[in-house]
């Protein structure tokens, strides 16, 4: 048995001296340090050896409007008859003679304000309220004043009824109502004789997601390893493969979370994504970036959706190695949003952004965390995606209005996400280990192991990595998204 001369390219007679298993483990640990979204994955729900679909039941709370069923009996022992449907009402507004303020006379934008309620009158009232709130942002006292200034307003209601669903209105008692009168009349009171009263019903929904196999490979020759100036070339290839696979998984997960957000807000006074703008002029318009009020209102919406403020975070390479971040929710942003966030002031004109160094000693911090605003902990993701050119057209050809220094693509403003992910809102198959195995498979065949009729001299080897990926959004109402423009 001879050791021979590994430096000169001659392997030992007992085999190669390269320890690829060590490289793989080291690369896995390094990749885990680059995970931002996977650290929030629902660990207890990560499936293993369960087929190619992730499936799960979600049982709706009893007191929830979504708990629609036909099993209810009211306090008088009566089954509610008939069906419940939603009346749709729409208020359409558009400037026929130009909008005073911030739209040119030849720029005709149409705005639709739609609502759905149990009665046509309630639906119309809600739609009109939305329209009223909109015209106030334009400087009008009400919709009548807007019409007098050249706007047109069209109201549609009545026969536009959605398909009726047979339900019992008492099957979830008072649903999600917060009205004192409604709740008082629906409390499940019992008489002395009891009886068949106050029967409720429950409903569950099935959520599922597909699991996809991903992978790639690289080939190399024996001479590339024998004579390369880097004696650890194979280790670096292994490391970059794992890091690349990790980034691919993070990107796929980020897309799923962005598309799975159940709560979406737009910065400024934008009514749709195509209106997000970085223009500024003398008529009151300003770049549409998030304000402290946006953060507060988003936090209130998440509170109403029962989104927890504590967050469980995976911290190590073992699934059991976790920590809990309390009294906050996680917001992921790209580096492009930092100037706007650091410039933000609160309701008392004080700096709203608190850098992590001011509170890190007193709490656990997350990977990538750089600061906090209100009830949100800010995690900066270098590879955070955005929608290129999805916003409003950039103002050109003059000094008023003009681009105030915000990012554009193809003459339109880029739209950047501020993504809030609540605790236990999704589950995924990630790169963490269970201490014994990894969630991806690495195969390495050295040149001498691949000789066959196509390569009889065994001069070519290969390295491959494959894994399964799947994400299931468990609670979309706990995933929120603010869309904004970003500074250069």
XYZ file of C-alpha atoms in Angstrom:
488
model
C 0.000 0.000 0.000
C 1.577 3.251 -1.140
C 0.623 6.837 -0.286
C 2.316 7.937 -3.568
C 2.377 11.624 -4.385
C -1.036 13.382 -4.027
C 0.571 16.742 -4.794
C 1.789 15.408 -8.102
C -1.617 13.996 -8.956
C -1.068 10.368 -8.010
C -3.685 9.040 -5.635
C -2.970 6.718 -2.769
C -3.536 3.073 -3.541
C -6.273 3.041 -0.910
C -8.155 5.817 -2.745
C -8.494 9.566 -2.853
C -7.602 11.614 0.228
C -10.401 14.150 -0.337
C -13.062 14.143 2.418
C -16.176 15.272 0.560
C -18.488 14.401 3.421
C -16.701 16.974 5.562
C -17.015 19.539 2.802
C -20.722 18.839 2.470
C -21.329 19.287 6.188
C -19.286 22.483 6.293
C -21.107 23.845 3.244
C -24.460 23.032 4.776
C -23.613 25.036 7.891
C -22.453 27.978 5.767
C -25.636 27.837 3.652
C -27.793 27.837 6.770
C -26.232 31.168 7.729
C -27.586 32.660 4.493
C -31.197 31.645 5.069
C -33.623 34.465 5.794
C -37.089 33.143 4.969
C -36.512 29.478 5.846
C -35.653 30.431 9.415
C -39.352 31.187 9.950
C -40.685 27.944 8.480
C -43.232 26.000 10.522
C -40.882 23.328 11.860
C -43.534 21.049 13.349
C -45.339 20.791 9.995
C -42.399 19.997 7.747
C -43.346 16.688 6.121
C -40.956 13.874 5.345
C -41.567 10.786 3.212
C -45.157 11.905 2.646
C -45.480 11.853 -1.137
C -45.423 14.738 -3.561
C -48.207 16.817 -2.059
C -48.382 18.649 1.222
C -51.938 18.488 2.553
C -53.478 19.819 5.696
C -56.883 20.551 7.191
C -57.592 24.018 8.507
C -60.504 24.107 10.930
C -62.261 27.448 10.906
C -63.039 29.036 14.280
C -66.645 28.819 15.440
C -66.981 32.609 15.655
C -65.830 33.371 12.133
C -67.742 34.633 9.110
C -65.976 31.999 7.016
C -67.553 29.236 9.107
C -70.526 28.924 6.751
C -72.703 25.871 7.490
C -76.330 24.721 7.467
C -76.400 23.095 10.906
C -77.412 26.038 13.072
C -80.514 26.338 15.229
C -81.192 29.694 16.857
C -82.137 30.461 20.477
C -85.827 29.894 19.687
C -85.184 26.441 18.233
C -85.783 27.552 14.658
C -83.679 26.687 11.657
C -82.997 29.780 9.592
C -84.485 29.297 6.156
C -83.546 30.669 2.783
C -80.090 31.437 1.529
C -77.487 34.061 2.116
C -75.931 35.883 -0.816
C -73.802 38.938 -1.227
C -75.043 41.986 -3.098
C -72.344 43.758 -5.020
C -72.312 47.516 -5.383
C -69.822 49.512 -7.426
C -69.145 53.232 -7.600
C -67.223 54.233 -10.717
C -65.513 57.605 -10.797
C -63.485 59.191 -13.564
C -62.398 62.748 -14.451
C -64.204 63.897 -17.581
C -62.749 67.380 -17.551
C -59.454 66.739 -15.836
C -58.835 66.216 -12.179
C -57.951 69.287 -10.145
C -54.593 68.701 -8.567
C -52.497 65.908 -9.920
C -53.831 64.493 -13.210
C -53.637 66.368 -16.465
C -56.834 67.164 -18.363
C -56.071 64.640 -21.059
C -55.281 61.850 -18.597
C -58.510 59.948 -17.940
C -58.162 57.445 -15.114
C -61.133 55.330 -14.055
C -61.515 54.196 -10.449
C -63.837 51.434 -9.239
C -64.883 51.090 -5.608
C -66.621 47.767 -5.015
C -68.082 46.239 -1.870
C -70.098 43.140 -1.029
C -72.723 42.980 1.711
C -75.850 41.050 2.643
C -78.151 43.802 1.391
C -77.947 46.046 -1.643
C -78.339 49.153 0.509
C -75.447 48.207 2.790
C -73.265 47.308 -0.180
C -73.944 50.625 -1.850
C -73.276 52.572 1.340
C -69.908 50.847 1.764
C -68.926 51.483 -1.866
C -69.914 55.141 -1.599
C -67.848 55.481 1.575
C -64.795 54.207 -0.290
C -65.375 56.734 -3.056
C -65.824 59.533 -0.504
C -62.507 58.655 1.156
C -60.809 58.678 -2.235
C -61.973 62.124 -3.356
C -60.966 63.593 0.020
C -57.362 62.594 -0.734
C -57.652 64.693 -3.904
C -58.689 67.797 -2.001
C -62.477 67.646 -2.531
C -64.950 67.913 0.330
C -67.050 65.021 -1.010
C -68.030 63.221 -4.202
C -70.574 65.930 -5.014
C -67.794 68.517 -5.032
C -65.705 66.260 -7.245
C -68.582 65.906 -9.700
C -69.017 69.671 -9.719
C -65.325 70.005 -10.610
C -65.631 67.787 -13.668
C -65.769 64.230 -12.371
C -68.405 61.696 -13.314
C -69.850 59.171 -10.886
C -71.769 55.994 -11.731
C -73.434 53.755 -9.136
C -74.260 50.101 -9.856
C -76.224 47.953 -7.405
C -79.466 46.026 -7.060
C -79.613 43.042 -9.388
C -75.888 42.315 -9.295
C -76.278 39.432 -6.840
C -73.613 36.787 -6.352
C -74.729 33.126 -6.466
C -76.692 32.271 -3.342
C -75.192 29.804 -0.892
C -77.597 27.824 1.318
C -76.472 28.545 4.854
C -77.888 28.895 8.309
C -77.208 32.388 9.587
C -76.979 31.148 13.183
C -74.603 28.270 12.545
C -71.651 30.352 13.697
C -73.642 32.345 16.281
C -72.554 35.907 15.532
C -69.580 35.159 13.283
C -66.875 37.826 13.262
C -69.190 40.653 14.298
C -67.979 43.211 16.827
C -71.299 45.025 17.070
C -72.699 45.068 20.614
C -76.296 44.771 19.427
C -75.581 41.864 17.110
C -73.623 39.920 19.697
C -76.216 40.531 22.438
C -78.952 39.102 20.255
C -76.901 36.019 19.309
C -75.572 34.931 22.700
C -76.495 31.237 23.225
C -78.845 31.700 26.187
C -80.608 28.646 27.648
C -84.004 28.474 29.308
C -84.814 26.358 32.307
C -86.083 23.556 30.081
C -83.100 23.636 27.716
C -84.362 22.102 24.484
C -82.948 21.805 20.975
C -81.629 25.325 20.723
C -78.286 26.963 19.939
C -76.976 24.231 17.684
C -73.884 25.371 15.821
C -71.870 23.943 12.974
C -68.216 23.700 12.061
C -66.391 23.787 8.773
C -62.917 22.878 7.668
C -61.045 23.608 4.491
C -58.292 21.586 2.864
C -55.108 23.330 1.811
C -52.416 21.686 -0.265
C -49.222 22.381 -2.155
C -47.174 20.384 -4.632
C -43.613 19.296 -4.000
C -41.177 19.798 -6.878
C -37.862 18.079 -7.474
C -34.995 20.452 -8.276
C -31.356 19.791 -9.054
C -28.262 20.520 -11.132
C -24.842 18.982 -11.737
C -21.276 19.799 -12.771
C -18.659 17.736 -14.562
C -14.894 17.869 -14.212
C -11.865 16.011 -15.530
C -9.184 14.287 -13.540
C -6.571 16.703 -14.826
C -8.605 19.714 -13.672
C -8.165 18.412 -10.143
C -4.614 17.106 -10.531
C -3.054 20.236 -11.988
C -5.240 23.139 -10.846
C -3.406 25.766 -8.814
C -6.020 25.442 -6.078
C -5.501 22.225 -4.173
C -8.956 22.574 -2.632
C -10.852 23.118 -5.876
C -13.311 20.305 -5.209
C -14.152 21.728 -1.788
C -14.978 25.103 -3.331
C -17.146 23.506 -6.022
C -19.025 21.611 -3.312
C -19.498 24.760 -1.267
C -20.738 26.849 -4.189
C -23.156 24.098 -5.240
C -24.763 23.965 -1.804
C -24.857 27.757 -1.537
C -26.432 27.987 -4.996
C -29.040 25.371 -4.161
C -29.801 27.225 -0.942
C -30.310 30.515 -2.799
C -32.584 28.831 -5.345
C -34.742 27.492 -2.513
C -34.816 30.873 -0.769
C -35.857 32.555 -4.030
C -38.653 30.041 -4.620
C -39.885 30.468 -1.046
C -39.767 34.258 -1.346
C -41.938 34.121 -4.474
C -44.462 31.872 -2.731
C -44.662 34.212 0.263
C -45.044 37.312 -1.922
C -47.825 35.652 -3.909
C -49.422 34.163 -0.780
C -49.898 37.419 1.138
C -53.504 37.794 2.210
C -53.157 41.404 3.380
C -51.822 43.951 0.882
C -51.360 47.702 1.290
C -49.999 50.326 -1.093
C -47.818 53.220 -0.031
C -48.991 56.816 -0.286
C -52.406 57.432 -1.825
C -52.006 54.847 -4.594
C -55.217 52.945 -5.380
C -53.430 50.314 -7.480
C -49.872 49.166 -8.112
C -49.706 50.989 -11.443
C -50.142 54.297 -9.572
C -47.101 53.916 -7.287
C -44.869 56.850 -8.150
C -41.671 58.601 -7.113
C -42.692 61.904 -8.726
C -42.807 65.166 -6.818
C -44.368 68.525 -7.702
C -45.775 71.698 -6.210
C -49.356 70.440 -5.994
C -49.042 68.180 -3.012
C -47.786 64.982 -4.592
C -44.835 63.273 -2.959
C -43.006 59.980 -3.529
C -45.183 57.080 -2.424
C -43.122 55.482 0.330
C -44.381 53.894 3.567
C -45.177 56.144 6.516
C -45.313 55.420 10.223
C -49.107 55.468 9.941
C -48.901 52.698 7.323
C -46.948 50.554 9.771
C -49.429 51.229 12.594
C -52.469 50.427 10.460
C -50.829 47.269 9.148
C -50.101 46.178 12.697
C -53.745 46.788 13.659
C -54.928 44.711 10.680
C -52.643 41.856 11.739
C -53.905 42.148 15.319
C -57.467 41.790 14.023
C -56.350 38.738 12.038
C -55.014 37.241 15.278
C -51.459 37.145 13.983
C -49.109 36.371 16.910
C -46.476 38.895 17.861
C -44.023 36.242 18.927
C -42.102 34.408 16.218
C -40.321 31.051 16.380
C -36.997 31.110 14.536
C -34.763 28.223 13.473
C -31.265 29.136 14.638
C -29.080 26.101 13.972
C -28.644 23.095 11.758
C -30.829 20.923 13.972
C -34.586 21.367 13.732
C -34.903 21.431 17.509
C -32.520 24.385 17.755
C -34.992 27.272 17.815
C -35.667 30.491 19.684
C -38.700 32.712 20.126
C -38.683 36.380 19.133
C -41.324 38.041 21.311
C -43.478 41.192 21.086
C -42.868 41.792 17.387
C -43.510 40.633 13.868
C -40.896 40.055 11.190
C -40.744 42.357 8.155
C -38.432 41.461 5.267
C -37.137 44.299 3.109
C -34.505 44.772 0.431
C -31.503 47.008 0.911
C -33.179 49.512 -1.425
C -35.785 50.362 1.245
C -33.316 51.240 4.013
C -32.991 54.976 3.162
C -36.764 55.465 3.353
C -37.093 53.421 6.548
C -34.247 55.189 8.324
C -35.722 58.564 7.380
C -39.165 57.680 8.775
C -40.466 59.644 11.763
C -43.210 58.695 14.203
C -46.315 60.655 15.217
C -44.210 62.888 17.470
C -41.673 63.707 14.744
C -39.052 61.482 16.370
C -36.975 58.953 14.465
C -39.079 55.809 14.062
C -36.256 53.495 13.002
C -34.324 51.981 15.919
C -31.080 50.263 14.974
C -30.560 46.755 16.257
C -27.483 47.759 18.271
C -29.724 49.684 20.675
C -31.710 46.618 21.765
C -29.679 43.572 20.704
C -28.271 43.006 24.198
C -31.730 42.650 25.698
C -33.358 40.258 23.237
C -32.735 37.569 20.629
C -32.197 38.847 17.111
C -32.784 37.149 13.781
C -30.470 36.466 10.914
C -30.279 39.675 8.877
C -32.077 41.831 11.449
C -30.939 45.458 11.327
C -33.564 47.425 13.223
C -37.197 47.864 14.238
C -40.133 50.198 13.575
C -43.262 50.142 15.740
C -44.175 46.437 16.176
C -42.015 45.205 13.315
C -38.484 43.820 13.371
C -36.725 44.698 10.105
C -34.766 41.900 8.412
C -32.736 43.032 5.399
C -32.491 40.453 2.607
C -29.783 41.266 0.023
C -31.574 39.157 -2.611
C -35.033 40.630 -1.972
C -36.995 40.659 -5.223
C -39.089 43.451 -6.722
C -41.389 44.132 -9.662
C -39.396 46.013 -12.286
C -41.323 48.801 -14.045
C -44.663 47.812 -12.486
C -45.441 51.269 -11.074
C -46.528 54.552 -12.618
C -44.790 56.125 -15.588
C -41.852 58.312 -14.670
C -42.354 62.056 -15.196
C -40.090 63.347 -17.971
C -39.609 66.420 -20.112
C -39.706 69.114 -17.441
C -38.921 70.180 -13.902
C -42.431 69.814 -12.498
C -43.336 67.085 -11.865
C -40.045 65.199 -11.784
C -38.494 62.004 -10.504
C -37.339 62.691 -6.945
C -34.593 60.076 -7.178
C -36.463 56.789 -7.197
C -35.689 53.594 -9.093
C -37.214 52.992 -12.504
C -37.055 50.426 -15.295
C -38.106 51.185 -18.854
C -39.594 54.568 -17.927
C -41.812 53.254 -15.098
C -41.178 53.051 -11.382
C -40.018 49.804 -9.824
C -42.209 48.396 -7.040
C -40.532 47.007 -3.923
C -42.131 44.774 -1.269
C -42.065 45.063 2.505
C -43.099 41.544 3.468
C -44.445 40.635 6.920
C -44.542 36.927 7.762
C -46.455 35.942 10.885
C -45.638 32.964 13.055
C -46.858 29.561 11.821
C -48.135 31.089 8.574
C -46.433 28.616 6.202
C -44.621 25.312 6.082
C -41.899 24.233 3.725
C -39.231 21.642 3.050
C -35.977 23.412 3.758
C -32.250 22.857 4.064
C -32.126 22.253 7.796
C -30.981 18.855 9.027
C -32.304 16.529 11.662
C -28.792 15.795 12.900
C -28.510 12.591 10.867
C -29.360 13.436 7.269
C -29.946 16.406 5.019
C -32.982 17.399 2.982
C -31.016 17.260 -0.246
C -29.013 14.527 -1.885
C -25.426 15.026 -3.073
C -23.866 12.501 -5.429
C -20.182 12.620 -6.322
C -18.565 10.204 -8.702
C -14.825 10.578 -9.139
C -13.355 9.987 -12.613
C -12.063 6.497 -11.760
C -15.584 5.558 -10.645
C -17.309 6.533 -13.883
C -15.365 4.533 -16.470
C -17.602 2.761 -18.971
C -17.750 2.341 -22.749
C -18.334 6.076 -23.186
C -15.363 6.961 -20.965
C -13.208 3.828 -20.875
C -10.251 5.686 -19.338
C -12.236 7.135 -16.463
C -11.149 10.720 -17.024
C -14.417 12.519 -16.248
C -16.232 12.809 -12.930
C -19.352 14.634 -11.879
C -20.951 16.248 -8.887
C -24.740 16.602 -8.567
C -27.179 17.908 -6.007
C -30.951 17.399 -5.921
C -33.722 18.133 -3.458
C -37.453 18.508 -3.075
C -39.080 21.875 -2.563
C -42.614 22.742 -1.588
C -44.324 25.550 0.289
C -47.826 25.542 1.715
C -49.378 28.795 2.909
C -51.176 27.887 6.115
C -52.510 31.277 7.206
C -52.516 33.872 4.387
C -54.156 36.417 6.694
C -50.926 36.375 8.706
C -48.790 37.311 5.693
C -48.889 41.002 4.829
C -47.323 43.074 2.072
C -46.683 46.785 1.638
C -45.760 47.811 -1.913
C -43.632 50.909 -2.364
C -41.165 52.727 -4.574
C -37.511 52.874 -3.483
C -34.759 55.459 -3.613
C -31.705 55.148 -5.792
